[in-house]
Amino acid sequence: MLYERAQFDNAALAFDLTKPPTQAIAAGRYHLISKSTPSANKPHTTETAEELRAEYGTFLYRLSHPLGEFVIDQAKSLDTPPAHIVFNVSQHATRLHVIEALRGKHGYLALTTLAIESYEREEHLLFSAIDDQGLPLEQETCEKLFNCIAENAGPANIPDSITQRLAAEAQRHTKATISQSLEANNNTLMKHVKSLKSGQMT
């Protein structure tokens, strides 16, 4: 999303934004904070923010930063035709045993978004995936897979039978997620009712 707007320094986990997408976003050097950075795991307070700025520079690139929000909004609007993605497990910083078990295999994966309007808006990313033997992959496995470095190896043709199965899996995940949300909301409502009754009794 920032390919033509910034120059990237992969080794330093940073990039220089030369062409800001809006006037509200400043040009300059932005640093990414990784989980391997000890200070990144501290609670986000004014003091820790100052420490991070002193260590990494003025701009810290976060999803909640206006630039991060711009990138997310732009990415959501992109067309996503079927593609052949190659995941590189060997270059991950830590060993992912569940992913290493997939080394050398191939399969099919689809990602859908689900928004639920309730007491609070809920947004879910639901993975549907099967390996080359037709076995389904768990949501957690797919999430960890996307922690690995990946390369787009070009367009892919997905058989209709696979597309239909992935759609069925997505529908199943959607129903299960909505059911869990309804149950959680119902439990919250019952707690509020009990709290109100308890207050009236006293």
JSON list of C-alpha atoms in Angstrom, two decimals:
[
{"chain": "A", "resi": 1, "resn": "MET", "atom": "CA", "xyz": [0.00, 0.00, 0.00]},
{"chain": "A", "resi": 2, "resn": "LEU", "atom": "CA", "xyz": [2.97, 2.33, 0.55]},
{"chain": "A", "resi": 3, "resn": "TYR", "atom": "CA", "xyz": [5.22, 0.97, -2.21]},
{"chain": "A", "resi": 4, "resn": "GLU", "atom": "CA", "xyz": [5.26, 4.24, -4.17]},
{"chain": "A", "resi": 5, "resn": "ARG", "atom": "CA", "xyz": [5.11, 6.44, -1.09]},
{"chain": "A", "resi": 6, "resn": "ALA", "atom": "CA", "xyz": [7.97, 5.12, 1.03]},
{"chain": "A", "resi": 7, "resn": "GLN", "atom": "CA", "xyz": [11.45, 3.61, 0.99]},
{"chain": "A", "resi": 8, "resn": "PHE", "atom": "CA", "xyz": [11.76, 0.51, 3.17]},
{"chain": "A", "resi": 9, "resn": "ASP", "atom": "CA", "xyz": [14.63, -0.57, 5.39]},
{"chain": "A", "resi": 10, "resn": "ASN", "atom": "CA", "xyz": [13.83, -4.21, 6.17]},
{"chain": "A", "resi": 11, "resn": "ALA", "atom": "CA", "xyz": [16.90, -4.75, 8.36]},
{"chain": "A", "resi": 12, "resn": "ALA", "atom": "CA", "xyz": [15.93, -1.88, 10.67]},
{"chain": "A", "resi": 13, "resn": "LEU", "atom": "CA", "xyz": [12.19, -2.66, 10.56]},
{"chain": "A", "resi": 14, "resn": "ALA", "atom": "CA", "xyz": [11.61, 0.89, 9.38]},
{"chain": "A", "resi": 15, "resn": "PHE", "atom": "CA", "xyz": [10.60, 2.93, 6.36]},
{"chain": "A", "resi": 16, "resn": "ASP", "atom": "CA", "xyz": [10.91, 6.53, 5.21]},
{"chain": "A", "resi": 17, "resn": "LEU", "atom": "CA", "xyz": [7.55, 7.99, 4.20]},
{"chain": "A", "resi": 18, "resn": "THR", "atom": "CA", "xyz": [8.26, 10.48, 1.42]},
{"chain": "A", "resi": 19, "resn": "LYS", "atom": "CA", "xyz": [4.76, 10.97, 0.03]},
{"chain": "A", "resi": 20, "resn": "PRO", "atom": "CA", "xyz": [2.14, 11.04, 2.81]},
{"chain": "A", "resi": 21, "resn": "PRO", "atom": "CA", "xyz": [-1.33, 9.97, 1.59]},
{"chain": "A", "resi": 22, "resn": "THR", "atom": "CA", "xyz": [-3.06, 12.81, 3.47]},
{"chain": "A", "resi": 23, "resn": "GLN", "atom": "CA", "xyz": [-2.10, 16.15, 5.00]},
{"chain": "A", "resi": 24, "resn": "ALA", "atom": "CA", "xyz": [-2.86, 14.79, 8.47]},
{"chain": "A", "resi": 25, "resn": "ILE", "atom": "CA", "xyz": [-0.04, 12.24, 8.14]},
{"chain": "A", "resi": 26, "resn": "ALA", "atom": "CA", "xyz": [3.53, 13.51, 8.48]},
{"chain": "A", "resi": 27, "resn": "ALA", "atom": "CA", "xyz": [6.43, 12.51, 6.29]},
{"chain": "A", "resi": 28, "resn": "GLY", "atom": "CA", "xyz": [9.46, 11.01, 8.01]},
{"chain": "A", "resi": 29, "resn": "ARG", "atom": "CA", "xyz": [10.96, 7.77, 9.27]},
{"chain": "A", "resi": 30, "resn": "TYR", "atom": "CA", "xyz": [8.53, 5.28, 10.77]},
{"chain": "A", "resi": 31, "resn": "HIS", "atom": "CA", "xyz": [9.62, 2.34, 12.92]},
{"chain": "A", "resi": 32, "resn": "LEU", "atom": "CA", "xyz": [7.79, -0.93, 13.44]},
{"chain": "A", "resi": 33, "resn": "ILE", "atom": "CA", "xyz": [7.78, -2.42, 16.92]},
{"chain": "A", "resi": 34, "resn": "SER", "atom": "CA", "xyz": [8.20, -6.19, 16.94]},
{"chain": "A", "resi": 35, "resn": "LYS", "atom": "CA", "xyz": [7.35, -8.69, 19.66]},
{"chain": "A", "resi": 36, "resn": "SER", "atom": "CA", "xyz": [11.05, -9.40, 20.00]},
{"chain": "A", "resi": 37, "resn": "THR", "atom": "CA", "xyz": [11.54, -5.84, 21.26]},
{"chain": "A", "resi": 38, "resn": "PRO", "atom": "CA", "xyz": [11.32, -5.96, 25.08]},
{"chain": "A", "resi": 39, "resn": "SER", "atom": "CA", "xyz": [9.97, -2.43, 25.41]},
{"chain": "A", "resi": 40, "resn": "ALA", "atom": "CA", "xyz": [7.16, -3.21, 22.97]},
{"chain": "A", "resi": 41, "resn": "ASN", "atom": "CA", "xyz": [5.61, -5.55, 25.51]},
{"chain": "A", "resi": 42, "resn": "LYS", "atom": "CA", "xyz": [5.28, -2.85, 28.17]},
{"chain": "A", "resi": 43, "resn": "PRO", "atom": "CA", "xyz": [1.87, -1.24, 28.80]},
{"chain": "A", "resi": 44, "resn": "HIS", "atom": "CA", "xyz": [1.39, 1.73, 26.48]},
{"chain": "A", "resi": 45, "resn": "THR", "atom": "CA", "xyz": [1.78, 4.81, 28.72]},
{"chain": "A", "resi": 46, "resn": "THR", "atom": "CA", "xyz": [3.19, 8.29, 28.21]},
{"chain": "A", "resi": 47, "resn": "GLU", "atom": "CA", "xyz": [6.52, 7.23, 29.72]},
{"chain": "A", "resi": 48, "resn": "THR", "atom": "CA", "xyz": [6.90, 4.11, 27.58]},
{"chain": "A", "resi": 49, "resn": "ALA", "atom": "CA", "xyz": [5.89, 6.06, 24.49]},
{"chain": "A", "resi": 50, "resn": "GLU", "atom": "CA", "xyz": [8.67, 8.58, 25.22]},
{"chain": "A", "resi": 51, "resn": "GLU", "atom": "CA", "xyz": [11.14, 5.72, 25.74]},
{"chain": "A", "resi": 52, "resn": "LEU", "atom": "CA", "xyz": [10.19, 4.17, 22.41]},
{"chain": "A", "resi": 53, "resn": "ARG", "atom": "CA", "xyz": [10.50, 7.52, 20.61]},
{"chain": "A", "resi": 54, "resn": "ALA", "atom": "CA", "xyz": [13.92, 8.07, 22.14]},
{"chain": "A", "resi": 55, "resn": "GLU", "atom": "CA", "xyz": [15.02, 4.63, 20.98]},
{"chain": "A", "resi": 56, "resn": "TYR", "atom": "CA", "xyz": [13.38, 4.45, 17.55]},
{"chain": "A", "resi": 57, "resn": "GLY", "atom": "CA", "xyz": [12.62, 8.02, 16.47]},
{"chain": "A", "resi": 58, "resn": "THR", "atom": "CA", "xyz": [9.61, 10.30, 16.26]},
{"chain": "A", "resi": 59, "resn": "PHE", "atom": "CA", "xyz": [7.14, 8.04, 14.46]},
{"chain": "A", "resi": 60, "resn": "LEU", "atom": "CA", "xyz": [6.07, 4.60, 15.67]},
{"chain": "A", "resi": 61, "resn": "TYR", "atom": "CA", "xyz": [4.06, 2.70, 13.09]},
{"chain": "A", "resi": 62, "resn": "ARG", "atom": "CA", "xyz": [1.06, 1.05, 14.75]},
{"chain": "A", "resi": 63, "resn": "LEU", "atom": "CA", "xyz": [-2.28, -0.15, 13.43]},
{"chain": "A", "resi": 64, "resn": "SER", "atom": "CA", "xyz": [-3.97, 2.60, 15.46]},
{"chain": "A", "resi": 65, "resn": "HIS", "atom": "CA", "xyz": [-1.78, 5.30, 13.89]},
{"chain": "A", "resi": 66, "resn": "PRO", "atom": "CA", "xyz": [-3.51, 7.33, 11.15]},
{"chain": "A", "resi": 67, "resn": "LEU", "atom": "CA", "xyz": [-1.07, 5.88, 8.62]},
{"chain": "A", "resi": 68, "resn": "GLY", "atom": "CA", "xyz": [-1.84, 2.36, 9.82]},
{"chain": "A", "resi": 69, "resn": "GLU", "atom": "CA", "xyz": [-5.57, 3.04, 9.58]},
{"chain": "A", "resi": 70, "resn": "PHE", "atom": "CA", "xyz": [-5.10, 4.38, 6.05]},
{"chain": "A", "resi": 71, "resn": "VAL", "atom": "CA", "xyz": [-3.23, 1.24, 4.99]},
{"chain": "A", "resi": 72, "resn": "ILE", "atom": "CA", "xyz": [-5.90, -1.05, 6.48]},
{"chain": "A", "resi": 73, "resn": "ASP", "atom": "CA", "xyz": [-8.77, 0.86, 4.83]},
{"chain": "A", "resi": 74, "resn": "GLN", "atom": "CA", "xyz": [-7.01, 0.80, 1.46]},
{"chain": "A", "resi": 75, "resn": "ALA", "atom": "CA", "xyz": [-6.18, -2.90, 1.77]},
{"chain": "A", "resi": 76, "resn": "LYS", "atom": "CA", "xyz": [-9.81, -3.77, 2.52]},
{"chain": "A", "resi": 77, "resn": "SER", "atom": "CA", "xyz": [-10.89, -2.23, -0.79]},
{"chain": "A", "resi": 78, "resn": "LEU", "atom": "CA", "xyz": [-8.44, -4.23, -2.93]},
{"chain": "A", "resi": 79, "resn": "ASP", "atom": "CA", "xyz": [-9.58, -6.99, -5.24]},
{"chain": "A", "resi": 80, "resn": "THR", "atom": "CA", "xyz": [-8.27, -10.35, -4.04]},
{"chain": "A", "resi": 81, "resn": "PRO", "atom": "CA", "xyz": [-8.38, -12.91, -6.87]},
{"chain": "A", "resi": 82, "resn": "PRO", "atom": "CA", "xyz": [-7.16, -16.47, -6.14]},
{"chain": "A", "resi": 83, "resn": "ALA", "atom": "CA", "xyz": [-3.39, -16.54, -5.79]},
{"chain": "A", "resi": 84, "resn": "HIS", "atom": "CA", "xyz": [-0.63, -19.08, -5.20]},
{"chain": "A", "resi": 85, "resn": "ILE", "atom": "CA", "xyz": [1.04, -18.18, -1.89]},
{"chain": "A", "resi": 86, "resn": "VAL", "atom": "CA", "xyz": [4.25, -19.85, -0.73]},
{"chain": "A", "resi": 87, "resn": "PHE", "atom": "CA", "xyz": [4.90, -19.68, 3.03]},
{"chain": "A", "resi": 88, "resn": "ASN", "atom": "CA", "xyz": [8.50, -19.85, 4.23]},
{"chain": "A", "resi": 89, "resn": "VAL", "atom": "CA", "xyz": [8.60, -21.53, 7.65]},
{"chain": "A", "resi": 90, "resn": "SER", "atom": "CA", "xyz": [12.40, -21.73, 7.90]},
{"chain": "A", "resi": 91, "resn": "GLN", "atom": "CA", "xyz": [12.92, -17.96, 8.24]},
{"chain": "A", "resi": 92, "resn": "HIS", "atom": "CA", "xyz": [10.55, -17.52, 11.16]},
{"chain": "A", "resi": 93, "resn": "ALA", "atom": "CA", "xyz": [12.24, -16.20, 14.30]},
{"chain": "A", "resi": 94, "resn": "THR", "atom": "CA", "xyz": [10.75, -18.90, 16.53]},
{"chain": "A", "resi": 95, "resn": "ARG", "atom": "CA", "xyz": [9.85, -22.52, 15.83]},
{"chain": "A", "resi": 96, "resn": "LEU", "atom": "CA", "xyz": [6.18, -23.11, 15.06]},
{"chain": "A", "resi": 97, "resn": "HIS", "atom": "CA", "xyz": [5.70, -26.84, 15.56]},
{"chain": "A", "resi": 98, "resn": "VAL", "atom": "CA", "xyz": [2.15, -26.91, 14.23]},
{"chain": "A", "resi": 99, "resn": "ILE", "atom": "CA", "xyz": [3.34, -25.14, 11.06]},
{"chain": "A", "resi": 100, "resn": "GLU", "atom": "CA", "xyz": [6.49, -27.20, 10.62]},
{"chain": "A", "resi": 101, "resn": "ALA", "atom": "CA", "xyz": [4.23, -30.24, 10.35]},
{"chain": "A", "resi": 102, "resn": "LEU", "atom": "CA", "xyz": [2.89, -28.68, 7.13]},
{"chain": "A", "resi": 103, "resn": "ARG", "atom": "CA", "xyz": [6.34, -28.31, 5.54]},
{"chain": "A", "resi": 104, "resn": "GLY", "atom": "CA", "xyz": [6.31, -29.51, 1.93]},
{"chain": "A", "resi": 105, "resn": "LYS", "atom": "CA", "xyz": [2.53, -29.74, 1.76]},
{"chain": "A", "resi": 106, "resn": "HIS", "atom": "CA", "xyz": [0.07, -27.66, -0.19]},
{"chain": "A", "resi": 107, "resn": "GLY", "atom": "CA", "xyz": [-3.63, -26.95, 0.09]},
{"chain": "A", "resi": 108, "resn": "TYR", "atom": "CA", "xyz": [-6.33, -24.32, -0.21]},
{"chain": "A", "resi": 109, "resn": "LEU", "atom": "CA", "xyz": [-7.27, -21.47, 2.09]},
{"chain": "A", "resi": 110, "resn": "ALA", "atom": "CA", "xyz": [-9.92, -18.77, 2.18]},
{"chain": "A", "resi": 111, "resn": "LEU", "atom": "CA", "xyz": [-10.35, -15.86, 4.58]},
{"chain": "A", "resi": 112, "resn": "THR", "atom": "CA", "xyz": [-13.69, -14.20, 5.27]},
{"chain": "A", "resi": 113, "resn": "THR", "atom": "CA", "xyz": [-14.66, -11.33, 7.55]},
{"chain": "A", "resi": 114, "resn": "LEU", "atom": "CA", "xyz": [-17.63, -11.36, 9.88]},
{"chain": "A", "resi": 115, "resn": "ALA", "atom": "CA", "xyz": [-19.08, -8.31, 11.62]},
{"chain": "A", "resi": 116, "resn": "ILE", "atom": "CA", "xyz": [-21.65, -8.75, 14.40]},
{"chain": "A", "resi": 117, "resn": "GLU", "atom": "CA", "xyz": [-23.65, -5.78, 15.67]},
{"chain": "A", "resi": 118, "resn": "SER", "atom": "CA", "xyz": [-24.61, -6.36, 19.30]},
{"chain": "A", "resi": 119, "resn": "TYR", "atom": "CA", "xyz": [-23.81, -4.65, 22.60]},
{"chain": "A", "resi": 120, "resn": "GLU", "atom": "CA", "xyz": [-20.51, -3.86, 20.98]},
{"chain": "A", "resi": 121, "resn": "ARG", "atom": "CA", "xyz": [-19.44, -4.28, 17.39]},
{"chain": "A", "resi": 122, "resn": "GLU", "atom": "CA", "xyz": [-17.51, -7.51, 16.89]},
{"chain": "A", "resi": 123, "resn": "GLU", "atom": "CA", "xyz": [-15.24, -8.18, 13.94]},
{"chain": "A", "resi": 124, "resn": "HIS", "atom": "CA", "xyz": [-13.85, -11.63, 13.21]},
{"chain": "A", "resi": 125, "resn": "LEU", "atom": "CA", "xyz": [-11.42, -13.03, 10.65]},
{"chain": "A", "resi": 126, "resn": "LEU", "atom": "CA", "xyz": [-12.48, -16.59, 9.82]},
{"chain": "A", "resi": 127, "resn": "PHE", "atom": "CA", "xyz": [-10.12, -18.98, 8.06]},
{"chain": "A", "resi": 128, "resn": "SER", "atom": "CA", "xyz": [-11.28, -21.99, 6.07]},
{"chain": "A", "resi": 129, "resn": "ALA", "atom": "CA", "xyz": [-8.53, -24.30, 4.86]},
{"chain": "A", "resi": 130, "resn": "ILE", "atom": "CA", "xyz": [-7.84, -27.87, 3.76]},
{"chain": "A", "resi": 131, "resn": "ASP", "atom": "CA", "xyz": [-4.52, -29.57, 3.06]},
{"chain": "A", "resi": 132, "resn": "ASP", "atom": "CA", "xyz": [-3.51, -31.67, 0.07]},
{"chain": "A", "resi": 133, "resn": "GLN", "atom": "CA", "xyz": [-5.14, -34.74, 1.66]},
{"chain": "A", "resi": 134, "resn": "GLY", "atom": "CA", "xyz": [-8.46, -32.99, 2.10]},
{"chain": "A", "resi": 135, "resn": "LEU", "atom": "CA", "xyz": [-8.08, -32.58, 5.86]},
{"chain": "A", "resi": 136, "resn": "PRO", "atom": "CA", "xyz": [-9.29, -29.29, 7.40]},
{"chain": "A", "resi": 137, "resn": "LEU", "atom": "CA", "xyz": [-6.88, -26.97, 9.20]},
{"chain": "A", "resi": 138, "resn": "GLU", "atom": "CA", "xyz": [-7.76, -25.33, 12.50]},
{"chain": "A", "resi": 139, "resn": "GLN", "atom": "CA", "xyz": [-8.27, -21.58, 12.81]},
{"chain": "A", "resi": 140, "resn": "GLU", "atom": "CA", "xyz": [-5.24, -21.29, 15.10]},
{"chain": "A", "resi": 141, "resn": "THR", "atom": "CA", "xyz": [-3.05, -23.13, 12.59]},
{"chain": "A", "resi": 142, "resn": "CYS", "atom": "CA", "xyz": [-4.03, -20.72, 9.82]},
{"chain": "A", "resi": 143, "resn": "GLU", "atom": "CA", "xyz": [-3.38, -17.72, 12.06]},
{"chain": "A", "resi": 144, "resn": "LYS", "atom": "CA", "xyz": [0.12, -18.99, 12.87]},
{"chain": "A", "resi": 145, "resn": "LEU", "atom": "CA", "xyz": [0.73, -19.71, 9.20]},
{"chain": "A", "resi": 146, "resn": "PHE", "atom": "CA", "xyz": [0.27, -16.01, 8.50]},
{"chain": "A", "resi": 147, "resn": "ASN", "atom": "CA", "xyz": [3.02, -15.20, 10.99]},
{"chain": "A", "resi": 148, "resn": "CYS", "atom": "CA", "xyz": [5.47, -16.66, 8.47]},
{"chain": "A", "resi": 149, "resn": "ILE", "atom": "CA", "xyz": [7.11, -14.87, 5.57]},
{"chain": "A", "resi": 150, "resn": "ALA", "atom": "CA", "xyz": [5.15, -15.46, 2.37]},
{"chain": "A", "resi": 151, "resn": "GLU", "atom": "CA", "xyz": [5.54, -14.82, -1.33]},
{"chain": "A", "resi": 152, "resn": "ASN", "atom": "CA", "xyz": [2.88, -14.33, -3.97]},
{"chain": "A", "resi": 153, "resn": "ALA", "atom": "CA", "xyz": [3.83, -16.83, -6.68]},
{"chain": "A", "resi": 154, "resn": "GLY", "atom": "CA", "xyz": [1.18, -15.69, -9.14]},
{"chain": "A", "resi": 155, "resn": "PRO", "atom": "CA", "xyz": [-2.48, -16.44, -9.91]},
{"chain": "A", "resi": 156, "resn": "ALA", "atom": "CA", "xyz": [-4.08, -19.74, -9.00]},
{"chain": "A", "resi": 157, "resn": "ASN", "atom": "CA", "xyz": [-6.94, -21.80, -10.38]},
{"chain": "A", "resi": 158, "resn": "ILE", "atom": "CA", "xyz": [-9.11, -23.35, -7.68]},
{"chain": "A", "resi": 159, "resn": "PRO", "atom": "CA", "xyz": [-11.39, -26.23, -8.71]},
{"chain": "A", "resi": 160, "resn": "ASP", "atom": "CA", "xyz": [-15.11, -25.62, -8.24]},
{"chain": "A", "resi": 161, "resn": "SER", "atom": "CA", "xyz": [-15.35, -28.56, -5.83]},
{"chain": "A", "resi": 162, "resn": "ILE", "atom": "CA", "xyz": [-12.71, -26.96, -3.57]},
{"chain": "A", "resi": 163, "resn": "THR", "atom": "CA", "xyz": [-14.38, -23.54, -3.78]},
{"chain": "A", "resi": 164, "resn": "GLN", "atom": "CA", "xyz": [-17.69, -25.08, -2.73]},
{"chain": "A", "resi": 165, "resn": "ARG", "atom": "CA", "xyz": [-16.09, -26.91, 0.17]},
{"chain": "A", "resi": 166, "resn": "LEU", "atom": "CA", "xyz": [-14.31, -23.79, 1.39]},
{"chain": "A", "resi": 167, "resn": "ALA", "atom": "CA", "xyz": [-17.59, -21.87, 1.17]},
{"chain": "A", "resi": 168, "resn": "ALA", "atom": "CA", "xyz": [-19.32, -24.56, 3.22]},
{"chain": "A", "resi": 169, "resn": "GLU", "atom": "CA", "xyz": [-16.53, -24.44, 5.82]},
{"chain": "A", "resi": 170, "resn": "ALA", "atom": "CA", "xyz": [-16.82, -20.65, 5.96]},
{"chain": "A", "resi": 171, "resn": "GLN", "atom": "CA", "xyz": [-20.57, -20.91, 6.51]},
{"chain": "A", "resi": 172, "resn": "ARG", "atom": "CA", "xyz": [-20.03, -23.40, 9.31]},
{"chain": "A", "resi": 173, "resn": "HIS", "atom": "CA", "xyz": [-17.46, -21.15, 10.99]},
{"chain": "A", "resi": 174, "resn": "THR", "atom": "CA", "xyz": [-19.80, -18.18, 10.63]},
{"chain": "A", "resi": 175, "resn": "LYS", "atom": "CA", "xyz": [-22.70, -19.98, 12.30]},
{"chain": "A", "resi": 176, "resn": "ALA", "atom": "CA", "xyz": [-20.48, -21.21, 15.12]},
{"chain": "A", "resi": 177, "resn": "THR", "atom": "CA", "xyz": [-19.05, -17.73, 15.73]},
{"chain": "A", "resi": 178, "resn": "ILE", "atom": "CA", "xyz": [-22.50, -16.12, 15.76]},
{"chain": "A", "resi": 179, "resn": "SER", "atom": "CA", "xyz": [-23.73, -18.79, 18.16]},
{"chain": "A", "resi": 180, "resn": "GLN", "atom": "CA", "xyz": [-20.81, -18.13, 20.52]},
{"chain": "A", "resi": 181, "resn": "SER", "atom": "CA", "xyz": [-21.46, -14.39, 20.33]},
{"chain": "A", "resi": 182, "resn": "LEU", "atom": "CA", "xyz": [-25.16, -14.83, 21.13]},
{"chain": "A", "resi": 183, "resn": "GLU", "atom": "CA", "xyz": [-24.33, -17.07, 24.07]},
{"chain": "A", "resi": 184, "resn": "ALA", "atom": "CA", "xyz": [-21.81, -14.58, 25.44]},
{"chain": "A", "resi": 185, "resn": "ASN", "atom": "CA", "xyz": [-24.28, -11.71, 25.05]},
{"chain": "A", "resi": 186, "resn": "ASN", "atom": "CA", "xyz": [-27.00, -13.71, 26.74]},
{"chain": "A", "resi": 187, "resn": "ASN", "atom": "CA", "xyz": [-24.70, -14.46, 29.69]},
{"chain": "A", "resi": 188, "resn": "THR", "atom": "CA", "xyz": [-23.85, -10.76, 29.95]},
{"chain": "A", "resi": 189, "resn": "LEU", "atom": "CA", "xyz": [-27.53, -9.83, 29.89]},
{"chain": "A", "resi": 190, "resn": "MET", "atom": "CA", "xyz": [-28.37, -12.37, 32.62]},
{"chain": "A", "resi": 191, "resn": "LYS", "atom": "CA", "xyz": [-25.60, -10.96, 34.83]},
{"chain": "A", "resi": 192, "resn": "HIS", "atom": "CA", "xyz": [-27.02, -7.46, 34.41]},
{"chain": "A", "resi": 193, "resn": "VAL", "atom": "CA", "xyz": [-30.54, -8.71, 35.25]},
{"chain": "A", "resi": 194, "resn": "LYS", "atom": "CA", "xyz": [-29.31, -10.49, 38.39]},
{"chain": "A", "resi": 195, "resn": "SER", "atom": "CA", "xyz": [-27.37, -7.39, 39.39]},
{"chain": "A", "resi": 196, "resn": "LEU", "atom": "CA", "xyz": [-30.47, -5.21, 38.99]},
{"chain": "A", "resi": 197, "resn": "LYS", "atom": "CA", "xyz": [-32.66, -7.65, 40.96]},
{"chain": "A", "resi": 198, "resn": "SER", "atom": "CA", "xyz": [-30.04, -7.82, 43.70]},
{"chain": "A", "resi": 199, "resn": "GLY", "atom": "CA", "xyz": [-29.99, -4.03, 43.91]},
{"chain": "A", "resi": 200, "resn": "GLN", "atom": "CA", "xyz": [-33.78, -3.84, 44.17]},
{"chain": "A", "resi": 201, "resn": "MET", "atom": "CA", "xyz": [-33.86, -6.43, 46.96]},
{"chain": "A", "resi": 202, "resn": "THR", "atom": "CA", "xyz": [-31.38, -4.48, 49.06]}
]
